[in-house]
Amino acid sequence: MAPQDKNTPPPLPEPLRVAVADSHTHLDMQESTVEEALAKAAFVGVTTVVQVGCDLAGSRWAADTAAAHDAVRATVALHPNEAPRIVLGDPDGWSRQGAREPGGDAALDAALAEIDALAALPHVHGVGETGLDYFRTGPDGMAAQERSFRAHIEIAKRHDKALVIHDREAHDDVLRILREEGAPERTVFHCYSGDAAMAEICADAGYFMSFAGNVTFKNAQPLRDALAVAPAELVLVETDAPFLTPAPYRGRANAPYLIPVTLRAMAEVKGLTEDELATAIAANTARAFGY
């Protein structure tokens, strides 16, 4: 049999017996329609998806999509990499909007005001993904990210919504800013990327840790060690689709229907049955996002 082409969608996994939620997905970046994605997800027992905003257009889309579909919950935010693009401009056109002129702090304030308005909507259940991303960010960009992150924390608290954190190579500063600002009651580390020691810090603070398909990767032992110590009542599962497709499908497009693959790998790490972990995750996600 020929090896599967990377453009071939992975097959449907065996359905879960206990329905769960995909705590973080990007339906607007996936090939299929929303209806197709939700139908395939529901078929395997993924009955709720959290659609995550990364910029103004994406956050508006998330809110509209959640309003139109019972299975969708929205979060709204400016991604950590979006904040510097707004303030400093984006001459290379890396983001979906293409090249942009610098807008300065006034443009960031205007964008945050719109996120604030969206966060007030009843079908918006979270503020995120926000946080810090130092992967390719210089000092000027870091300042814009921090200003944006602090503003998102305030918005989440004022509207009593979950805070969804993107933390890339910035663990210490993310934890410090959460301490300084006072974290919202419900705080989720999306695509948890810390080690076991950080997982213990998050557990002590009551932060939820959401694990994605990369927990299945060969080189991800530190992630599995973190999952092993994370309390079952603070663990979530996500796709971050179309990214981070779990093994053995790495390199192909991810989608919410692949949640069972990641959940089964997580259950093995936790020493729980699939049903035990699914039951915990279903309750945790509903508690985290207030639905």
Coordinates of C-alpha atoms in Angstrom, one line a residue:
M1 CA 0.0 0.0 0.0
A2 CA 1.4 3.5 -0.9
P3 CA 2.2 5.7 2.1
Q4 CA -0.6 8.1 2.9
D5 CA -0.2 11.4 1.1
K6 CA 0.1 14.4 3.5
N7 CA -2.9 15.9 1.8
T8 CA -5.1 12.9 2.7
P9 CA -7.2 13.5 5.8
P10 CA -6.4 11.0 8.6
P11 CA -9.2 8.4 9.1
L12 CA -11.9 8.7 11.6
P13 CA -10.8 7.3 15.0
E14 CA -12.9 4.9 17.0
P15 CA -15.6 7.0 18.7
L16 CA -15.3 7.9 22.3
R17 CA -17.9 6.5 24.6
V18 CA -18.0 9.6 26.8
A19 CA -18.4 12.9 24.8
V20 CA -15.8 15.6 25.3
A21 CA -15.0 19.1 24.0
D22 CA -12.1 20.3 21.8
S23 CA -10.9 23.2 24.1
H24 CA -9.1 25.1 21.3
T25 CA -9.6 25.0 17.6
H26 CA -9.4 27.3 14.5
L27 CA -12.3 26.2 12.3
D28 CA -11.6 29.3 10.2
M29 CA -8.2 27.9 9.1
Q30 CA -9.5 24.5 8.2
E31 CA -10.4 23.1 4.8
S32 CA -13.8 21.8 5.6
T33 CA -17.0 23.8 6.2
V34 CA -18.0 24.4 9.9
E35 CA -20.9 22.1 9.4
E36 CA -18.7 19.3 8.1
A37 CA -16.1 19.7 10.9
L38 CA -18.8 19.7 13.6
A39 CA -20.5 16.6 12.1
K40 CA -17.3 14.6 11.9
A41 CA -16.4 15.7 15.4
A42 CA -19.8 14.7 16.8
F43 CA -19.6 11.3 15.1
V44 CA -16.5 10.4 17.2
G45 CA -17.9 12.0 20.4
V46 CA -16.5 15.5 20.3
T47 CA -19.7 17.4 20.8
T48 CA -18.4 20.9 21.7
V49 CA -15.6 22.9 20.2
V50 CA -14.1 26.2 21.4
Q51 CA -13.4 28.4 18.4
V52 CA -10.5 30.7 19.2
G53 CA -10.0 34.2 17.9
C54 CA -6.5 35.5 17.1
D55 CA -7.2 39.0 15.6
L56 CA -10.2 41.3 15.1
A57 CA -11.6 39.6 12.0
G58 CA -11.1 36.1 13.5
S59 CA -12.7 37.1 16.8
R60 CA -15.7 38.6 15.0
W61 CA -16.0 35.3 13.0
A62 CA -15.7 33.2 16.2
A63 CA -18.5 35.2 17.9
D64 CA -20.7 34.9 14.8
T65 CA -20.0 31.2 14.4
A66 CA -20.8 30.5 18.1
A67 CA -24.1 32.4 17.8
A68 CA -25.0 30.2 14.8
H69 CA -24.0 26.8 16.1
D70 CA -25.0 25.3 19.5
A71 CA -21.8 23.1 19.5
V72 CA -19.5 26.1 19.2
R73 CA -18.2 28.3 22.1
A74 CA -16.2 31.4 21.1
T75 CA -13.2 33.1 22.6
V76 CA -11.9 36.5 21.4
A77 CA -8.5 38.1 21.5
L78 CA -5.5 39.6 19.8
H79 CA -2.9 36.8 19.6
P80 CA 0.5 37.8 21.2
N81 CA 2.0 38.1 17.7
E82 CA -0.9 40.3 16.5
A83 CA -0.2 43.0 19.1
P84 CA 3.2 44.0 17.7
R85 CA 1.8 43.9 14.1
I86 CA -0.8 46.5 15.1
V87 CA 1.6 48.7 17.0
L88 CA 4.8 48.4 14.9
G89 CA 3.3 47.4 11.5
D90 CA 3.8 44.2 9.5
P91 CA 6.0 45.1 6.4
D92 CA 6.4 41.4 5.4
G93 CA 2.7 40.7 5.6
W94 CA 3.1 37.6 7.7
S95 CA -0.4 37.7 9.1
R96 CA -3.6 37.0 7.2
Q97 CA -4.2 40.7 6.7
G98 CA -1.0 41.1 4.6
A99 CA 1.4 44.1 5.0
R100 CA 0.3 46.7 7.5
E101 CA 1.5 50.2 8.5
P102 CA 2.5 50.9 12.1
G103 CA -0.6 52.1 14.1
G104 CA 1.1 52.8 17.4
D105 CA -0.5 52.4 20.9
A106 CA -3.7 54.2 19.7
A107 CA -4.4 51.4 17.2
L108 CA -3.8 48.8 19.9
D109 CA -6.2 50.6 22.2
A110 CA -8.9 50.7 19.5
A111 CA -8.4 47.0 18.8
L112 CA -8.6 46.1 22.5
A113 CA -11.8 48.2 22.8
E114 CA -13.4 46.0 20.1
I115 CA -12.2 42.8 21.9
D116 CA -13.8 44.2 25.1
A117 CA -17.1 44.7 23.3
L118 CA -17.0 41.2 21.8
A119 CA -16.1 39.6 25.2
A120 CA -19.4 40.9 26.6
L121 CA -21.5 38.8 24.2
P122 CA -23.3 35.8 25.9
H123 CA -22.0 33.2 23.4
V124 CA -18.4 34.3 23.9
H125 CA -17.0 32.1 26.7
G126 CA -13.4 33.2 26.9
V127 CA -10.8 35.9 26.2
G128 CA -7.9 34.4 24.3
E129 CA -5.6 33.4 22.9
T130 CA -3.5 36.0 24.6
G131 CA -0.2 35.9 26.4
L132 CA 3.4 36.1 25.3
D133 CA 5.4 34.6 22.4
Y134 CA 9.1 35.2 22.4
F135 CA 9.9 32.8 19.5
R136 CA 10.6 35.5 17.0
T137 CA 9.9 38.7 18.9
G138 CA 12.3 41.6 19.6
P139 CA 12.2 43.9 22.6
D140 CA 9.8 46.4 21.0
G141 CA 7.4 43.5 20.2
M142 CA 7.7 42.2 23.7
A143 CA 6.5 45.5 25.1
A144 CA 3.5 45.5 22.8
Q145 CA 2.7 41.9 23.8
E146 CA 2.9 42.6 27.5
R147 CA 0.6 45.7 27.3
S148 CA -1.9 43.6 25.3
F149 CA -1.7 40.6 27.6
R150 CA -2.3 42.8 30.7
A151 CA -5.3 44.4 29.0
H152 CA -6.8 41.0 28.1
I153 CA -6.4 39.8 31.7
E154 CA -8.4 42.8 32.8
I155 CA -11.1 42.2 30.1
A156 CA -11.5 38.6 31.1
K157 CA -11.9 39.5 34.8
R158 CA -14.4 42.3 34.2
H159 CA -16.6 40.0 32.0
D160 CA -16.0 36.9 34.2
K161 CA -14.8 34.9 31.2
A162 CA -12.1 32.3 30.9
L163 CA -8.6 33.6 30.0
V164 CA -6.9 31.4 27.3
I165 CA -3.1 31.8 27.3
H166 CA -0.7 31.3 24.5
D167 CA 2.8 30.9 26.1
R168 CA 5.7 30.3 23.8
E169 CA 9.2 30.4 25.2
A170 CA 7.9 32.9 27.8
H171 CA 6.9 30.8 30.8
D172 CA 8.5 32.9 33.6
D173 CA 7.1 36.2 32.3
V174 CA 3.6 34.8 31.7
L175 CA 3.5 33.4 35.3
R176 CA 4.9 36.7 36.6
I177 CA 2.3 38.9 34.8
L178 CA -0.5 36.6 36.0
R179 CA 0.7 37.1 39.6
E180 CA 1.1 40.8 39.2
E181 CA -2.3 41.4 37.6
G182 CA -4.2 38.7 39.5
A183 CA -5.3 35.8 37.3
P184 CA -9.0 35.5 36.3
E185 CA -10.9 32.8 38.3
R186 CA -10.7 30.5 35.2
T187 CA -7.3 30.5 33.4
V188 CA -6.4 28.0 30.7
F189 CA -2.8 27.3 29.4
H190 CA -3.6 26.4 25.8
C191 CA -1.2 23.9 24.2
Y192 CA 0.6 23.5 27.5
S193 CA 4.3 23.7 26.8
G194 CA 5.9 23.8 30.2
D195 CA 7.7 21.0 32.1
A196 CA 6.6 19.1 35.2
A197 CA 7.9 21.7 37.6
M198 CA 5.8 24.4 35.9
A199 CA 2.8 22.0 35.9
E200 CA 3.0 21.9 39.7
I201 CA 3.1 25.8 39.8
C202 CA 0.0 25.9 37.6
A203 CA -1.8 23.2 39.6
D204 CA -1.1 25.2 42.9
A205 CA -2.6 28.3 41.2
G206 CA -5.6 26.3 39.9
Y207 CA -4.8 27.0 36.3
F208 CA -6.2 24.5 33.7
M209 CA -3.6 22.8 31.4
S210 CA -4.8 21.9 27.9
F211 CA -2.8 19.3 26.0
A212 CA -2.6 19.1 22.2
G213 CA -1.4 16.5 19.7
N214 CA 2.2 17.3 20.4
V215 CA 2.0 15.3 23.6
T216 CA 2.1 12.3 21.3
F217 CA 5.4 13.3 19.6
K218 CA 8.5 11.1 20.2
N219 CA 10.6 14.1 21.5
A220 CA 7.8 15.3 23.9
Q221 CA 8.8 13.4 27.0
P222 CA 8.9 16.6 29.1
L223 CA 5.2 17.3 28.1
R224 CA 4.2 13.7 29.1
D225 CA 6.0 14.2 32.4
A226 CA 4.0 17.4 32.9
L227 CA 0.8 15.7 32.1
A228 CA 1.6 12.9 34.5
V229 CA 1.8 15.4 37.5
A230 CA -1.1 17.6 36.3
P231 CA -4.2 17.0 38.5
A232 CA -6.9 15.2 36.5
E233 CA -9.4 17.9 37.5
L234 CA -7.3 20.6 35.7
V235 CA -6.6 18.8 32.4
L236 CA -8.2 19.7 29.1
V237 CA -7.6 18.3 25.6
E238 CA -7.4 20.3 22.3
T239 CA -6.4 20.1 18.7
D240 CA -5.2 23.6 17.9
A241 CA -6.3 22.5 14.5
P242 CA -5.2 22.7 11.8
F243 CA -1.9 22.5 13.6
L244 CA -0.2 20.0 15.9
T245 CA -1.8 16.8 14.5
P246 CA -1.2 13.9 16.8
A247 CA 1.1 10.9 15.8
P248 CA 0.9 8.9 13.7
Y249 CA -0.6 11.6 11.5
R250 CA 1.9 14.4 12.2
G251 CA 2.4 16.6 9.1
R252 CA -1.2 16.2 7.9
A253 CA -4.0 18.7 8.7
N254 CA -5.5 18.4 12.2
A255 CA -9.3 18.7 12.9
P256 CA -11.5 18.3 16.0
Y257 CA -12.5 14.7 15.0
L258 CA -8.9 13.7 15.9
I259 CA -9.4 14.5 19.6
P260 CA -9.8 10.8 20.5
V261 CA -6.3 10.0 19.3
T262 CA -4.8 12.5 21.7
L263 CA -7.1 11.7 24.5
R264 CA -6.2 8.0 24.3
A265 CA -2.5 8.8 24.4
M266 CA -3.1 11.1 27.4
A267 CA -5.1 8.4 29.3
E268 CA -2.1 6.1 29.0
V269 CA 0.2 8.7 30.4
K270 CA -2.2 9.4 33.3
G271 CA -2.8 5.7 34.0
L272 CA -6.5 6.2 33.6
T273 CA -9.1 4.5 31.4
E274 CA -10.2 6.4 28.3
D275 CA -13.7 6.8 29.9
E276 CA -12.3 8.1 33.2
L277 CA -10.2 10.7 31.5
A278 CA -13.0 11.7 29.1
T279 CA -15.4 12.1 32.0
A280 CA -13.0 14.4 33.8
I281 CA -12.1 16.4 30.7
A282 CA -15.8 16.9 29.8
A283 CA -16.5 18.3 33.2
N284 CA -13.3 20.4 33.3
T285 CA -13.9 22.1 29.9
A286 CA -17.5 23.0 30.9
R287 CA -16.2 24.4 34.2
A288 CA -13.3 26.3 32.6
F289 CA -15.5 27.9 29.9
G290 CA -18.7 28.3 32.0
Y291 CA -21.2 26.4 29.9

